[in-house]
Short mmCIF file of C-alpha atoms in Angstrom, two decimals:
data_model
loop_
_atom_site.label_atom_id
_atom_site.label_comp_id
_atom_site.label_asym_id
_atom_site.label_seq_id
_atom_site.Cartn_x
_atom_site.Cartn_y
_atom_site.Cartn_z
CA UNK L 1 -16.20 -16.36 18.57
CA UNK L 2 -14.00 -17.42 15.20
CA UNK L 3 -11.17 -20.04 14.92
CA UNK L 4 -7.59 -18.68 16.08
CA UNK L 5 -5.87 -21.74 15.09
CA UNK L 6 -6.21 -25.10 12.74
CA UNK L 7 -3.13 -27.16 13.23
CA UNK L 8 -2.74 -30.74 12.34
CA UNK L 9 -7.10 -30.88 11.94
CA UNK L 10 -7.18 -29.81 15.46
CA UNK L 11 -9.29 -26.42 15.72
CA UNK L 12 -8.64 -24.11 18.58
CA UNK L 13 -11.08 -21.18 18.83
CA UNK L 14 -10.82 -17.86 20.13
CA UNK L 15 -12.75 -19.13 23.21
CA UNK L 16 -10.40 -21.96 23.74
CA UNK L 17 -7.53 -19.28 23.94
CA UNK L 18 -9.96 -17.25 26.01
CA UNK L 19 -9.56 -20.17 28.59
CA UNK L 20 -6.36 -21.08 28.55
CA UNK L 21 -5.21 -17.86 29.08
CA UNK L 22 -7.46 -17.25 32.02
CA UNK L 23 -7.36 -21.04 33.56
CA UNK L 24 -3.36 -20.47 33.59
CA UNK L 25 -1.17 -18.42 36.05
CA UNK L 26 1.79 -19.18 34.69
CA UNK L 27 3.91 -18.76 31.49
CA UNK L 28 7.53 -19.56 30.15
CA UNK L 29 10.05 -17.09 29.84
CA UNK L 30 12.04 -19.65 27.88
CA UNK L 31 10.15 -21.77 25.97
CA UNK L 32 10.76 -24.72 23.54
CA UNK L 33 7.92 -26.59 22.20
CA UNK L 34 6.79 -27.85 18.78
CA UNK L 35 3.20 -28.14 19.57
CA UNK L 36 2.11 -24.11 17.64
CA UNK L 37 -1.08 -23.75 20.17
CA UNK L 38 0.90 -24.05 23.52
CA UNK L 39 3.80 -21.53 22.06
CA UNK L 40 0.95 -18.91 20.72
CA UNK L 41 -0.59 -19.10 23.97
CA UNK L 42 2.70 -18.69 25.95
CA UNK L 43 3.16 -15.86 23.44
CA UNK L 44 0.12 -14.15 24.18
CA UNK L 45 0.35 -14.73 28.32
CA UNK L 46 3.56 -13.22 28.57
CA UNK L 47 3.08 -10.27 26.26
CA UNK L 48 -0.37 -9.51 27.59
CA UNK L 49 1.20 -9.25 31.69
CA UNK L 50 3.62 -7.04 30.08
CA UNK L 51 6.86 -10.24 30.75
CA UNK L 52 9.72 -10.58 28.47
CA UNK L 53 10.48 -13.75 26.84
CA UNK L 54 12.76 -15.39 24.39
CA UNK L 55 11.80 -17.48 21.71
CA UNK L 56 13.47 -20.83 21.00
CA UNK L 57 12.51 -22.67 18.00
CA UNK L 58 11.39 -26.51 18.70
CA UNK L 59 14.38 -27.57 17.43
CA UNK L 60 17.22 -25.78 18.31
CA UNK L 61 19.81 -26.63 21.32
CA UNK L 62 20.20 -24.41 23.28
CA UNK L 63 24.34 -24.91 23.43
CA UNK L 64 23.97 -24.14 19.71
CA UNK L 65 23.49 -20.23 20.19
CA UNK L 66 24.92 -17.99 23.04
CA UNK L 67 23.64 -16.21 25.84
CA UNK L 68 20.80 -19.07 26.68
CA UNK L 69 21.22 -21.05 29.46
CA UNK L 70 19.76 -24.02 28.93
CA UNK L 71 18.66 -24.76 32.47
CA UNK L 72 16.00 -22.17 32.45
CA UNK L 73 14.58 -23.78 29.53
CA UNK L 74 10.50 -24.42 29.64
CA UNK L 75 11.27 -23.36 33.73
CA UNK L 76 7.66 -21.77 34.38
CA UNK L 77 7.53 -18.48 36.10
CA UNK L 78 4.04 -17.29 37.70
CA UNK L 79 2.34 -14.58 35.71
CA UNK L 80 -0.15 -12.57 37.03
CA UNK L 81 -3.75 -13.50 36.74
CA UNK L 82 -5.57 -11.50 34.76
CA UNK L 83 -9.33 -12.87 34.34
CA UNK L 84 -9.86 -11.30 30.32
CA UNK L 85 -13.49 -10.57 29.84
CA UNK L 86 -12.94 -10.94 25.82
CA UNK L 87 -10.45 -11.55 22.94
CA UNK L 88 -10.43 -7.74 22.41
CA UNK L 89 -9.36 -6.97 26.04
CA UNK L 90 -6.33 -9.43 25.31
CA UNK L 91 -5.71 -7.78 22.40
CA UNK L 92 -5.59 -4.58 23.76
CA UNK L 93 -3.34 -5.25 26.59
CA UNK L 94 -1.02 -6.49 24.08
CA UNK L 95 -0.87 -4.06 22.06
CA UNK L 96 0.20 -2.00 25.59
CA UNK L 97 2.19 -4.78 26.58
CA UNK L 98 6.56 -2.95 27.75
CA UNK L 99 7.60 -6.33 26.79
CA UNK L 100 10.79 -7.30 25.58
CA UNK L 101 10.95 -10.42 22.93
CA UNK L 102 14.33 -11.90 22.25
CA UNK L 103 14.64 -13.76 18.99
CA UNK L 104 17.16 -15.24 16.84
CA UNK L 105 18.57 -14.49 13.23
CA UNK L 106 17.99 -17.02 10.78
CA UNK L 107 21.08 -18.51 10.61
CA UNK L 108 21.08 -18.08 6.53
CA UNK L 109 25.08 -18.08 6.80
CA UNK L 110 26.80 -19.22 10.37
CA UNK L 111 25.77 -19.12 13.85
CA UNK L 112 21.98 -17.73 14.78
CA UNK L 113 22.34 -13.75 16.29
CA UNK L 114 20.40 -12.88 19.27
CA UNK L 115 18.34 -9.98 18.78
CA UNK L 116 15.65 -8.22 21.54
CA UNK L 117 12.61 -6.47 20.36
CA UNK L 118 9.54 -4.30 21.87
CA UNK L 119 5.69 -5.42 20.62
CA UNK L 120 5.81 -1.88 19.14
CA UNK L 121 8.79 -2.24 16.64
CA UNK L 122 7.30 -5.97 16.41
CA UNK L 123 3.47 -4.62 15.06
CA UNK L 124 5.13 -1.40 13.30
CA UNK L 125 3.38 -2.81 10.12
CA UNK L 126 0.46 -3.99 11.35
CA UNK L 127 -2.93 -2.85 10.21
CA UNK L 128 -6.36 -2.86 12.03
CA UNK L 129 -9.41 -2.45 11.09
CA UNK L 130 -13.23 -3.50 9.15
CA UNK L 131 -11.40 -4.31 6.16
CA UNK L 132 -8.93 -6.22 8.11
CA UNK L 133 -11.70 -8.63 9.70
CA UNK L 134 -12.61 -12.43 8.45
CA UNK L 135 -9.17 -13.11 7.07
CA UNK L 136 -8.31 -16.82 6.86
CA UNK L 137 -4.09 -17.19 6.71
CA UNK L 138 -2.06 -19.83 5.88
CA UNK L 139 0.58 -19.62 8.07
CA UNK L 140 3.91 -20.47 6.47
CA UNK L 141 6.43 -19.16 8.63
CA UNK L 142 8.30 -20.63 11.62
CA UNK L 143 6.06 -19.07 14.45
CA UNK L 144 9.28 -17.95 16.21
CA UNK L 145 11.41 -15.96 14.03
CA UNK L 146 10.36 -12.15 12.49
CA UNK L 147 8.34 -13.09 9.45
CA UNK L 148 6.01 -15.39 11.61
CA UNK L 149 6.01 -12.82 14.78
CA UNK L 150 4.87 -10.35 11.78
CA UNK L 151 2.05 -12.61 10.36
CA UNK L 152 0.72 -13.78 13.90
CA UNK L 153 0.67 -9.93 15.01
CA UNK L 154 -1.25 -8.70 12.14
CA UNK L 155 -3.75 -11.84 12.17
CA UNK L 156 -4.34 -11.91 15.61
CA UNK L 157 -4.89 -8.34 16.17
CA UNK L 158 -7.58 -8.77 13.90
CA UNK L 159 -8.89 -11.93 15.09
CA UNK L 160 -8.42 -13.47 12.21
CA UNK L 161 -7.76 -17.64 11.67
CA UNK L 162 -4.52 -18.90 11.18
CA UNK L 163 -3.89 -22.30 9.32
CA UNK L 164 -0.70 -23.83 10.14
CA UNK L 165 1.24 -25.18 6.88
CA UNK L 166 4.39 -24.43 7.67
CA UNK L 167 6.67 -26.91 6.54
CA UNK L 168 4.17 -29.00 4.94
CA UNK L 169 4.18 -30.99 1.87
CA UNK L 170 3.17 -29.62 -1.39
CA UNK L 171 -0.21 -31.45 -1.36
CA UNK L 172 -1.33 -30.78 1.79
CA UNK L 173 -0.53 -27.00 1.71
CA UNK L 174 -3.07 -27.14 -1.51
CA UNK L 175 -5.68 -29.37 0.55
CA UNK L 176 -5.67 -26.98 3.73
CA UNK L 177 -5.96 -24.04 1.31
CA UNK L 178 -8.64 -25.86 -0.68
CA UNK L 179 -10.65 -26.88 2.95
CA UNK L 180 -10.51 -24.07 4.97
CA UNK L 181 -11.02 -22.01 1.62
CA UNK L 182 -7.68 -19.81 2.61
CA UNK L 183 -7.52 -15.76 1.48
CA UNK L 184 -4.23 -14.60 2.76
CA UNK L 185 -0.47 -16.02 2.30
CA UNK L 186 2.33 -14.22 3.54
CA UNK L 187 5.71 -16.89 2.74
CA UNK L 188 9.31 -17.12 1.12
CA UNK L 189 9.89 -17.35 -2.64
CA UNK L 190 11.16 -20.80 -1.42
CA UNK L 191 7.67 -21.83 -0.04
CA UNK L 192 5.83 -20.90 -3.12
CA UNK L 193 8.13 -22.58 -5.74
CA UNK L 194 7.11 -25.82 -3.33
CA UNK L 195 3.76 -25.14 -5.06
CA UNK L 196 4.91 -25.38 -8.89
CA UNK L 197 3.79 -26.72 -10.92
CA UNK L 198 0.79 -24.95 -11.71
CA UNK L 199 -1.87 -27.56 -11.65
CA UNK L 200 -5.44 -25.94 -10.92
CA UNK L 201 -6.54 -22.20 -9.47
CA UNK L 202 -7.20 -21.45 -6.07
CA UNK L 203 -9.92 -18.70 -6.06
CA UNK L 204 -10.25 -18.19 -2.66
CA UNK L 205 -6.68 -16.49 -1.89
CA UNK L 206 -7.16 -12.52 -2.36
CA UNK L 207 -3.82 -11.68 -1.00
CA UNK L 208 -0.33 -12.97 -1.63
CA UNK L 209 2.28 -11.81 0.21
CA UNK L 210 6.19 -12.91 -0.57
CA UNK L 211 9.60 -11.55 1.71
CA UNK L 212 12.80 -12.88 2.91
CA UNK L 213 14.33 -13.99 -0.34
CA UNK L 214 14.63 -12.53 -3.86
CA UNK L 215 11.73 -13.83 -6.56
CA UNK L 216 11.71 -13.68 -9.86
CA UNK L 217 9.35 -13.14 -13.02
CA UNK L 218 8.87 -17.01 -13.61
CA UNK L 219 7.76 -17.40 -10.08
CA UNK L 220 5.35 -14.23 -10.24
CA UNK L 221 3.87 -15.87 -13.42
CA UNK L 222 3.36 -18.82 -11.59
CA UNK L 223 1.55 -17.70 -8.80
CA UNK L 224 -0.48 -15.48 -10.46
CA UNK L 225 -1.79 -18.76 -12.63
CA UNK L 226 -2.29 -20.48 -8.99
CA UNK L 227 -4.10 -17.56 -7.17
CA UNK L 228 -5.82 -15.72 -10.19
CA UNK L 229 -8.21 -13.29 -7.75
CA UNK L 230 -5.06 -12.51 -5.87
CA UNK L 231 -3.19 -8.94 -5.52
CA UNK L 232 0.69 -10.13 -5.06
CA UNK L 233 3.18 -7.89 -3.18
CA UNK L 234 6.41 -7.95 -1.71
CA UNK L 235 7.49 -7.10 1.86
CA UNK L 236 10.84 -6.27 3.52
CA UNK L 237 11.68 -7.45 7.15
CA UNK L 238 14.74 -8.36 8.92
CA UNK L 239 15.30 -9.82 12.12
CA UNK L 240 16.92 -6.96 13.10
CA UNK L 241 14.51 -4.30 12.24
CA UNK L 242 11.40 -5.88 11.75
CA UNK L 243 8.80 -4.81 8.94
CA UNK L 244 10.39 -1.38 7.34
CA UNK L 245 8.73 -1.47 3.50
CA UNK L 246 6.06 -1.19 1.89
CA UNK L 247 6.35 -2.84 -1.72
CA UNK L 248 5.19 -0.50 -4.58
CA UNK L 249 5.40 -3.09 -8.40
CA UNK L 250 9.07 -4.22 -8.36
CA UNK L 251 10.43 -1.74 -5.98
CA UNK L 252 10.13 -0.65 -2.51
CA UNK L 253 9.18 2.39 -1.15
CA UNK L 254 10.40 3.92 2.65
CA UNK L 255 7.11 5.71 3.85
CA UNK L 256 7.76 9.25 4.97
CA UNK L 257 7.94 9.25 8.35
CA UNK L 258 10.75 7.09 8.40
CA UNK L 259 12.47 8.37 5.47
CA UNK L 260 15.73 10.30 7.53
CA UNK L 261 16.01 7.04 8.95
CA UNK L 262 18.21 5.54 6.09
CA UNK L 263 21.04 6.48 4.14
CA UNK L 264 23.11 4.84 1.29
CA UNK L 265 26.48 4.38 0.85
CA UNK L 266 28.70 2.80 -1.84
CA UNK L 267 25.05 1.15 -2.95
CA UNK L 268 24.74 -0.49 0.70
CA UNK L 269 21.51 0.64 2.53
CA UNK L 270 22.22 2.17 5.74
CA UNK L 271 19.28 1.73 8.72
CA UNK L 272 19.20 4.04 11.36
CA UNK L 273 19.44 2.71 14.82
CA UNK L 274 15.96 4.00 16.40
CA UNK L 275 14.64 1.53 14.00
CA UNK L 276 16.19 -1.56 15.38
CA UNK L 277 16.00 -3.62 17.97
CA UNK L 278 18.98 -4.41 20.57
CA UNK L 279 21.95 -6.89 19.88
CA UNK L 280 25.32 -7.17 20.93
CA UNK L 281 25.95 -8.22 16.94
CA UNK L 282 24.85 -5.09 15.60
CA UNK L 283 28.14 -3.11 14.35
CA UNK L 284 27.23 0.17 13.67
CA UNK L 285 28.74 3.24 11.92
CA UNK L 286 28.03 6.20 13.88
CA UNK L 287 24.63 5.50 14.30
CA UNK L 288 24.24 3.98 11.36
CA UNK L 289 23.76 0.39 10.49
CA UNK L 290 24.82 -1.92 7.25
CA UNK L 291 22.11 -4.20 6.22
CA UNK L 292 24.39 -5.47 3.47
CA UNK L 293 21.18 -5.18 0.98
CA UNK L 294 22.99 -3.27 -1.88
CA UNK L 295 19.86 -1.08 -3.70
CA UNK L 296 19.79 1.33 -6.11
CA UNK L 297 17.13 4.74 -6.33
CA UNK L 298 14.02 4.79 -8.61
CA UNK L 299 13.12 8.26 -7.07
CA UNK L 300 15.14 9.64 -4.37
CA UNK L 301 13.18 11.92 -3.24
CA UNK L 302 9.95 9.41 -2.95
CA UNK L 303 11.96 6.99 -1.21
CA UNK L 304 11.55 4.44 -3.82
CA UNK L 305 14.66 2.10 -4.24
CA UNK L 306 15.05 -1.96 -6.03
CA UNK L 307 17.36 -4.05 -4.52
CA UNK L 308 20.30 -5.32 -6.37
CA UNK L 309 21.65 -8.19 -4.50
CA UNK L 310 23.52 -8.81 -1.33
CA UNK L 311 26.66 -7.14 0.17
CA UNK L 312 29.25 -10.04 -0.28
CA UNK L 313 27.49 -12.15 -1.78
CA UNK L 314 29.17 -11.42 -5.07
CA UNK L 315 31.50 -14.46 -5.77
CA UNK L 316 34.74 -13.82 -7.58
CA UNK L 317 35.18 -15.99 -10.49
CA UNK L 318 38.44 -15.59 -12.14
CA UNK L 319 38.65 -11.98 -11.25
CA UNK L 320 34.60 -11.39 -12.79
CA UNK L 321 32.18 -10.81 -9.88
CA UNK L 322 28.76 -12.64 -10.51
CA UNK L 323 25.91 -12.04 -9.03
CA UNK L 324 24.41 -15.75 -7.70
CA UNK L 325 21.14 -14.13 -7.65
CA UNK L 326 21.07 -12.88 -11.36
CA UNK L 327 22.34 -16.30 -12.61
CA UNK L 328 19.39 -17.89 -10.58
CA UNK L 329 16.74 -15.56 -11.79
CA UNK L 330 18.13 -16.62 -15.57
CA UNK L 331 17.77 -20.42 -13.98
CA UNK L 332 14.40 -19.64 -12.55
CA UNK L 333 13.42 -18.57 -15.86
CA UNK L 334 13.91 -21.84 -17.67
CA UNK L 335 11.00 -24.18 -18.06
CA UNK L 336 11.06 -27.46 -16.13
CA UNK L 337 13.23 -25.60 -13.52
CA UNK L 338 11.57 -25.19 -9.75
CA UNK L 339 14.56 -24.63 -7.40
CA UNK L 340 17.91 -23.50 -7.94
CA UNK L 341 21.06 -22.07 -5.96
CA UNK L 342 24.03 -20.68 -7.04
CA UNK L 343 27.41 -20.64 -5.04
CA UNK L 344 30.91 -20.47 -6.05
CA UNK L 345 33.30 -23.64 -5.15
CA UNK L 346 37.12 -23.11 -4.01
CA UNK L 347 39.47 -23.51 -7.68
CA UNK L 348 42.88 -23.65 -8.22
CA UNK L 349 42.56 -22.59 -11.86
CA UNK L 350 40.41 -19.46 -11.15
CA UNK L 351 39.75 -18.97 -7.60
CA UNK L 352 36.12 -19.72 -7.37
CA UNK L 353 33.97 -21.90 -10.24
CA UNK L 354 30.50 -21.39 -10.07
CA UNK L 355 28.20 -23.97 -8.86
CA UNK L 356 24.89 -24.02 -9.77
CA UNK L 357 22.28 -26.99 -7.69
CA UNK L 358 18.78 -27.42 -9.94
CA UNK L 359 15.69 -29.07 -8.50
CA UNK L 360 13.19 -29.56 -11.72
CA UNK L 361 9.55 -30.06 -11.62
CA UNK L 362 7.99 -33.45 -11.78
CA UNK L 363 8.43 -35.19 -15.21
CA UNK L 364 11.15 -33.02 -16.28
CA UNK L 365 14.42 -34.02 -18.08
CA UNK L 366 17.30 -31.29 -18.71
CA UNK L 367 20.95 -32.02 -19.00
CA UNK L 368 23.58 -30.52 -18.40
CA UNK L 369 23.92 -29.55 -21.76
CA UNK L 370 20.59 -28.52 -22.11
CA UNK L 371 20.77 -26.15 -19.23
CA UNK L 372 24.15 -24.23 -20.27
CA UNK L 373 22.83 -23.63 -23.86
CA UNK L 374 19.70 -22.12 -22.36
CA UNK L 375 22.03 -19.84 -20.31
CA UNK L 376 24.54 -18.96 -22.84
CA UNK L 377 21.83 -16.81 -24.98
CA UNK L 378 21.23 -14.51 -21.79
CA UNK L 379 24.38 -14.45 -20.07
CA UNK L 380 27.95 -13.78 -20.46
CA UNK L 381 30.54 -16.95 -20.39
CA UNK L 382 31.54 -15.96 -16.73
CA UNK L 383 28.19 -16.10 -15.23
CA UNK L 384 27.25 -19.88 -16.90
CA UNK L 385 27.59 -21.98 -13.71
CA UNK L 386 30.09 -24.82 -14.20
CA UNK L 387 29.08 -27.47 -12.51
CA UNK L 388 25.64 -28.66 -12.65
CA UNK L 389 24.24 -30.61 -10.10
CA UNK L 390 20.47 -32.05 -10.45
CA UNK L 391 19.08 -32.42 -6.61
CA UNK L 392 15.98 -34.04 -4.95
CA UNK L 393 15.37 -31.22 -2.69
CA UNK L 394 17.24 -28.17 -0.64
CA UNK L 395 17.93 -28.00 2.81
CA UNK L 396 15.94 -25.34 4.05
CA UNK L 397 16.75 -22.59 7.12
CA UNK L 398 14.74 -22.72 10.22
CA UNK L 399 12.96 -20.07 8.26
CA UNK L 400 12.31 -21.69 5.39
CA UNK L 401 15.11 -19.85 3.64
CA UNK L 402 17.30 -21.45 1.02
CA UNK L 403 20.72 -22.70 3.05
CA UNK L 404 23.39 -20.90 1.66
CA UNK L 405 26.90 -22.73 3.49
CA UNK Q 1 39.44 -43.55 -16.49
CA UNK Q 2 40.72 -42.30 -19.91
CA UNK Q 3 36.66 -42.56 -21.39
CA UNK Q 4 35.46 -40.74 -18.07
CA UNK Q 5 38.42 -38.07 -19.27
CA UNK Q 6 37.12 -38.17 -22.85
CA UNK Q 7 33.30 -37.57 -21.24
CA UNK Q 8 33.96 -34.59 -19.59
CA UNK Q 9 36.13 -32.93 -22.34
CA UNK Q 10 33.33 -33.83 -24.71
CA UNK Q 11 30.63 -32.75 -22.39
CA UNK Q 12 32.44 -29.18 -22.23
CA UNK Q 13 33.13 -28.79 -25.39
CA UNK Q 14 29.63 -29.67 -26.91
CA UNK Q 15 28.12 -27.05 -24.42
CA UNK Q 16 30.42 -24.54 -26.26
CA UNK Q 17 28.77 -26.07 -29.46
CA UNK Q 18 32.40 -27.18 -30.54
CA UNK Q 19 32.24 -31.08 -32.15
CA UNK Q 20 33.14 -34.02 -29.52
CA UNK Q 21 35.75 -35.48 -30.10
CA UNK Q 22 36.68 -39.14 -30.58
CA UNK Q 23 39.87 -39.83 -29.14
CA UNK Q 24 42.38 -38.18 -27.07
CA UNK Q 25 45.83 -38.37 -27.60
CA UNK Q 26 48.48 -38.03 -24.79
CA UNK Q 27 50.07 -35.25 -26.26
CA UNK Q 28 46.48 -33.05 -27.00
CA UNK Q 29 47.16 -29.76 -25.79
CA UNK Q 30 44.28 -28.89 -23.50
CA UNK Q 31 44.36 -25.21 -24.77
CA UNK Q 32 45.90 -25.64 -28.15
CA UNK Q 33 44.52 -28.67 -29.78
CA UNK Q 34 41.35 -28.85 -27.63
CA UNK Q 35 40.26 -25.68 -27.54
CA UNK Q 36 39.74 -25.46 -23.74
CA UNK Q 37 39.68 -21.93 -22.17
CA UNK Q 38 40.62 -21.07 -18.43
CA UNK Q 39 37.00 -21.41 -17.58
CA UNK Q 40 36.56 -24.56 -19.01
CA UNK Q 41 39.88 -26.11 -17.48
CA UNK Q 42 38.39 -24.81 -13.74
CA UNK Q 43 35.78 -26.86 -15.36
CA UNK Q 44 37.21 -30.07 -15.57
CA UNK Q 45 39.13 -29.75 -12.63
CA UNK Q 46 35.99 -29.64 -10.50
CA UNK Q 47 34.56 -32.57 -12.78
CA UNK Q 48 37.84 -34.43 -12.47
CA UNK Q 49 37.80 -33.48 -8.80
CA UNK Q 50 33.63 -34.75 -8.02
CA UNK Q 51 34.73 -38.25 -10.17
CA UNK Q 52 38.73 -39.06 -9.01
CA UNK Q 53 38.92 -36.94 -5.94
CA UNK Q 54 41.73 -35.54 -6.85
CA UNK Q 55 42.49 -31.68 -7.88
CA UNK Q 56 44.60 -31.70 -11.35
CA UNK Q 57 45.82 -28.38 -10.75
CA UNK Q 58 46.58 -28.53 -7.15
CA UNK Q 59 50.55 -27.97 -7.72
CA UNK Q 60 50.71 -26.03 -11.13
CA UNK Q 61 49.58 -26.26 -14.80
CA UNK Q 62 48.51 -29.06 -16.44
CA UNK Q 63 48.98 -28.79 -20.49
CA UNK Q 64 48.30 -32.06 -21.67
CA UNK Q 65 46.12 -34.93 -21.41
CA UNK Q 66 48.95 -37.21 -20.76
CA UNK Q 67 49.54 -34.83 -17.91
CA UNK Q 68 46.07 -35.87 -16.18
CA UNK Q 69 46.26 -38.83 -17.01
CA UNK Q 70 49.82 -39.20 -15.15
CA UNK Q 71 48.00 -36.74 -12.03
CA UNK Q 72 45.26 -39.69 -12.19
CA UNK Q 73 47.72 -42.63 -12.28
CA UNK Q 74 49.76 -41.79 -8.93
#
């Protein structure tokens, strides 16, 4: 049988899960550990004997988000004992499994939301099959939040390898790529800029795979100078509904069966409940919820749509609303540029000033100066941040997001 | 504290291409004789603001540089 797992040079086969699962009659409903193997094979336990769970990232307390009580935390509960002949009887009884998964919202902006899901709107997206088979992922996502639940689902139903680089450093991401001669990444924008500069091709990667965040051309570019035998697309999850669409060039497209499922109004894409998962956070209008992504239609009637930017996110400066995102994109675009964010910063003189914090590549010098000049021939005087900040590095989500306070 | 004034009014006006200026004079009109929109005074508050700590506008319009410089001073 194949690898299921490198982490930290450690390899952990399919056989190895084989035997923990069977050599184990007991899993954790709640479980908190930072060691990947033990949580995948918790993971796999529960959802296999058909048990809920809830999954706690490694380093969250549990007083930090509601509704866990921290006593029953990594509090085994006996499971029954299945003895699985092979990975593909696992697999199967997963993919069977009436279990319900409770996860958590990022936490991009305030406190994390509690959100429960079944395997099937978990593995919606998932694909099987011969062309599926001898995949080798870098895994890039934190293992217990939607984008990593996606990635897992769609390796492991295949039996495919997962490398863990989540969270690593720049060099080593390219080393484990390099070693264990990688062919799918599925990440944030965030994760990939950690790559620039471009430095030398990685030939091995066929499929790139970017969601959560908003890229942008410079990025693309980029990664397409990285990963030259790589197709790039884009996907579109959210904790709350899981994987909805497909990417088709710079828009996205809702597939057919689900396409009475959404709605627009006043620009804001509406989801339809039977979509999402449970959660006492969800406000809903008629049965209707606001994703705050504000899109706009390519073709109506083909379901294709781009998104625009986030509900609310617009930040009043002076009485013009800017965009943060289209003043990062213009950022983005610079050269010498790697990271930016954009926010707006309480003002007595016009309400909000816009803020703009700039990580540059390696060996870079911009000013201040330099920076504005390079904005003013693409954007209006409003939308030229104010105060420019150079920074080391961001602080990242539990996700891997960009922290937007 | 007046050069760290004179920085930051230079630094905004040569990223409006306008020519820095050498001195300031108490009674420069921050609009007037220096040129200085409302964007770029919510500009140098925030720069005044990251460097002194203190907000220039807090309680009203300032129109001069004397003005800061007095905001500065208490």
């Amino acid at each position: 049988m194949g690898v299921f797992l490198i982490d930290n040079e450690r390899v952990y086969t399919y056989s190895d899960l084989l035997d923990s699962l069977n050599s184990s009659s007991q899993y954790y409903p709640l479980y908190k550990t930072a060691d990947i193997y033990s949580y995948f094979v918790n993971l796999i336990q529960a959802l296999a004997a058909s048990r809920n769970l809830v999954l706690l990232d490694s380093d969250l307390n549990p007083s930090e988000i509601d509704g866990v009580d921290e006593e029953l935390v990594n509090v085994a509960e006996p499971v029954e004992h299945y003895a699985y002949s092979c990975m593909e009887d696992v697999v199967a009884a997963l993919q069977q499994s009436t279990s319900e998964i409770t996860i958590f919202t990022s936490g991009t902006t305030g406190q994390p939301k509690k959100v429960i899901h079944t395997v099937s709107t978990l593995t919606r997206s998932v694909r099987i099959g011969g062309k599926y088979q001898g995949q080798i992922w870098a895994y890039a996502y934190n293992p217990t939040h939607m984008a990593g639940l996606q990635v897992f689902f769609q390796a492991f139903e295949n039996l495919n390898t997962l490398i863990n680089v989540f969270n690593r450093q720049r060099s080593e991401v390219y080393e484990l790529i390099n070693k264990y001669q990688v062919t799918h990444i599925s990440a944030t924008p965030t994760f990939y800029r950690l790559l620039l500069p471009y430095e030398i091709a990685y030939d091995s990667v066929v499929r790139v795979t970017l969601g959560g965040e908003k890229s942008d051309q410079h990025l693309y570019d980029n990664i397409v100078k990285i990963f030259p035998s790589a197709k790039i697309n884009n996907v579109y999850a959210s904790t709350e509904a899981g994987s909805l669409f497909a990417a088709k060039g710079d828009c996205f497209q809702i597939s057919e069966k689900i396409r009475d499922k959404f709605t627009v109004v006043d620009d804001e894409l509406l989801i339809h409940k039977s979509l999402l998962g449970r959660s006492d956070s969800f406000k809903f209008e008629g049965d209707y919820y606001h994703s705050g992504d504000l899109i706009e239609w390519v073709d109506k009637e083909q379901g294709l749509f781009r998104f625009k930017s986030r509900k609310n996110e617009l930040i009043n400066v002076g009485g013009y609303k800017v965009n943060p995102g289209e003043v990062e994109n213009v950022l983005l675009s610079i050269e010498g540029v790697k990271q930016v964010l954009v926010y707006g910063k309480a003002n007595s003189v016009l309400g909000n000033v816009l803020c703009a914090d700039i990580q540059l590549e390696e060996g870079t010098t911009l000013s201040n100066v330099d920076i504005k000049k390079a904005l003013a021939s693409q954007l209006q005087d409003f939308k030229i941040p104010r105060r420019i900040k150079f920074v080391e590095e961001f602080e990242l989500t539990r996700t891997g997001k960009l922290k937007r306070s | 504290m007046e050069t760290k004034v004179l920085e930051i009014i230079n630094d905004i006006r040569v990223a409006k291409s306008m020519n820095a200026v050498e001195t300031l004079k108490e009674t420069d009109n921050l609009r007037n004789d220096l040129g200085l929109t409302s964007f770029d005074l919510a500009e140098l508050t925030v720069r005044i603001e990251d460097e002194f700590d203190i907000d220039i506008f807090e309680d009203g319009l300032v129109n001069t540089v004397g003005e800061i410089y007095a905001k500065l001073q208490k």
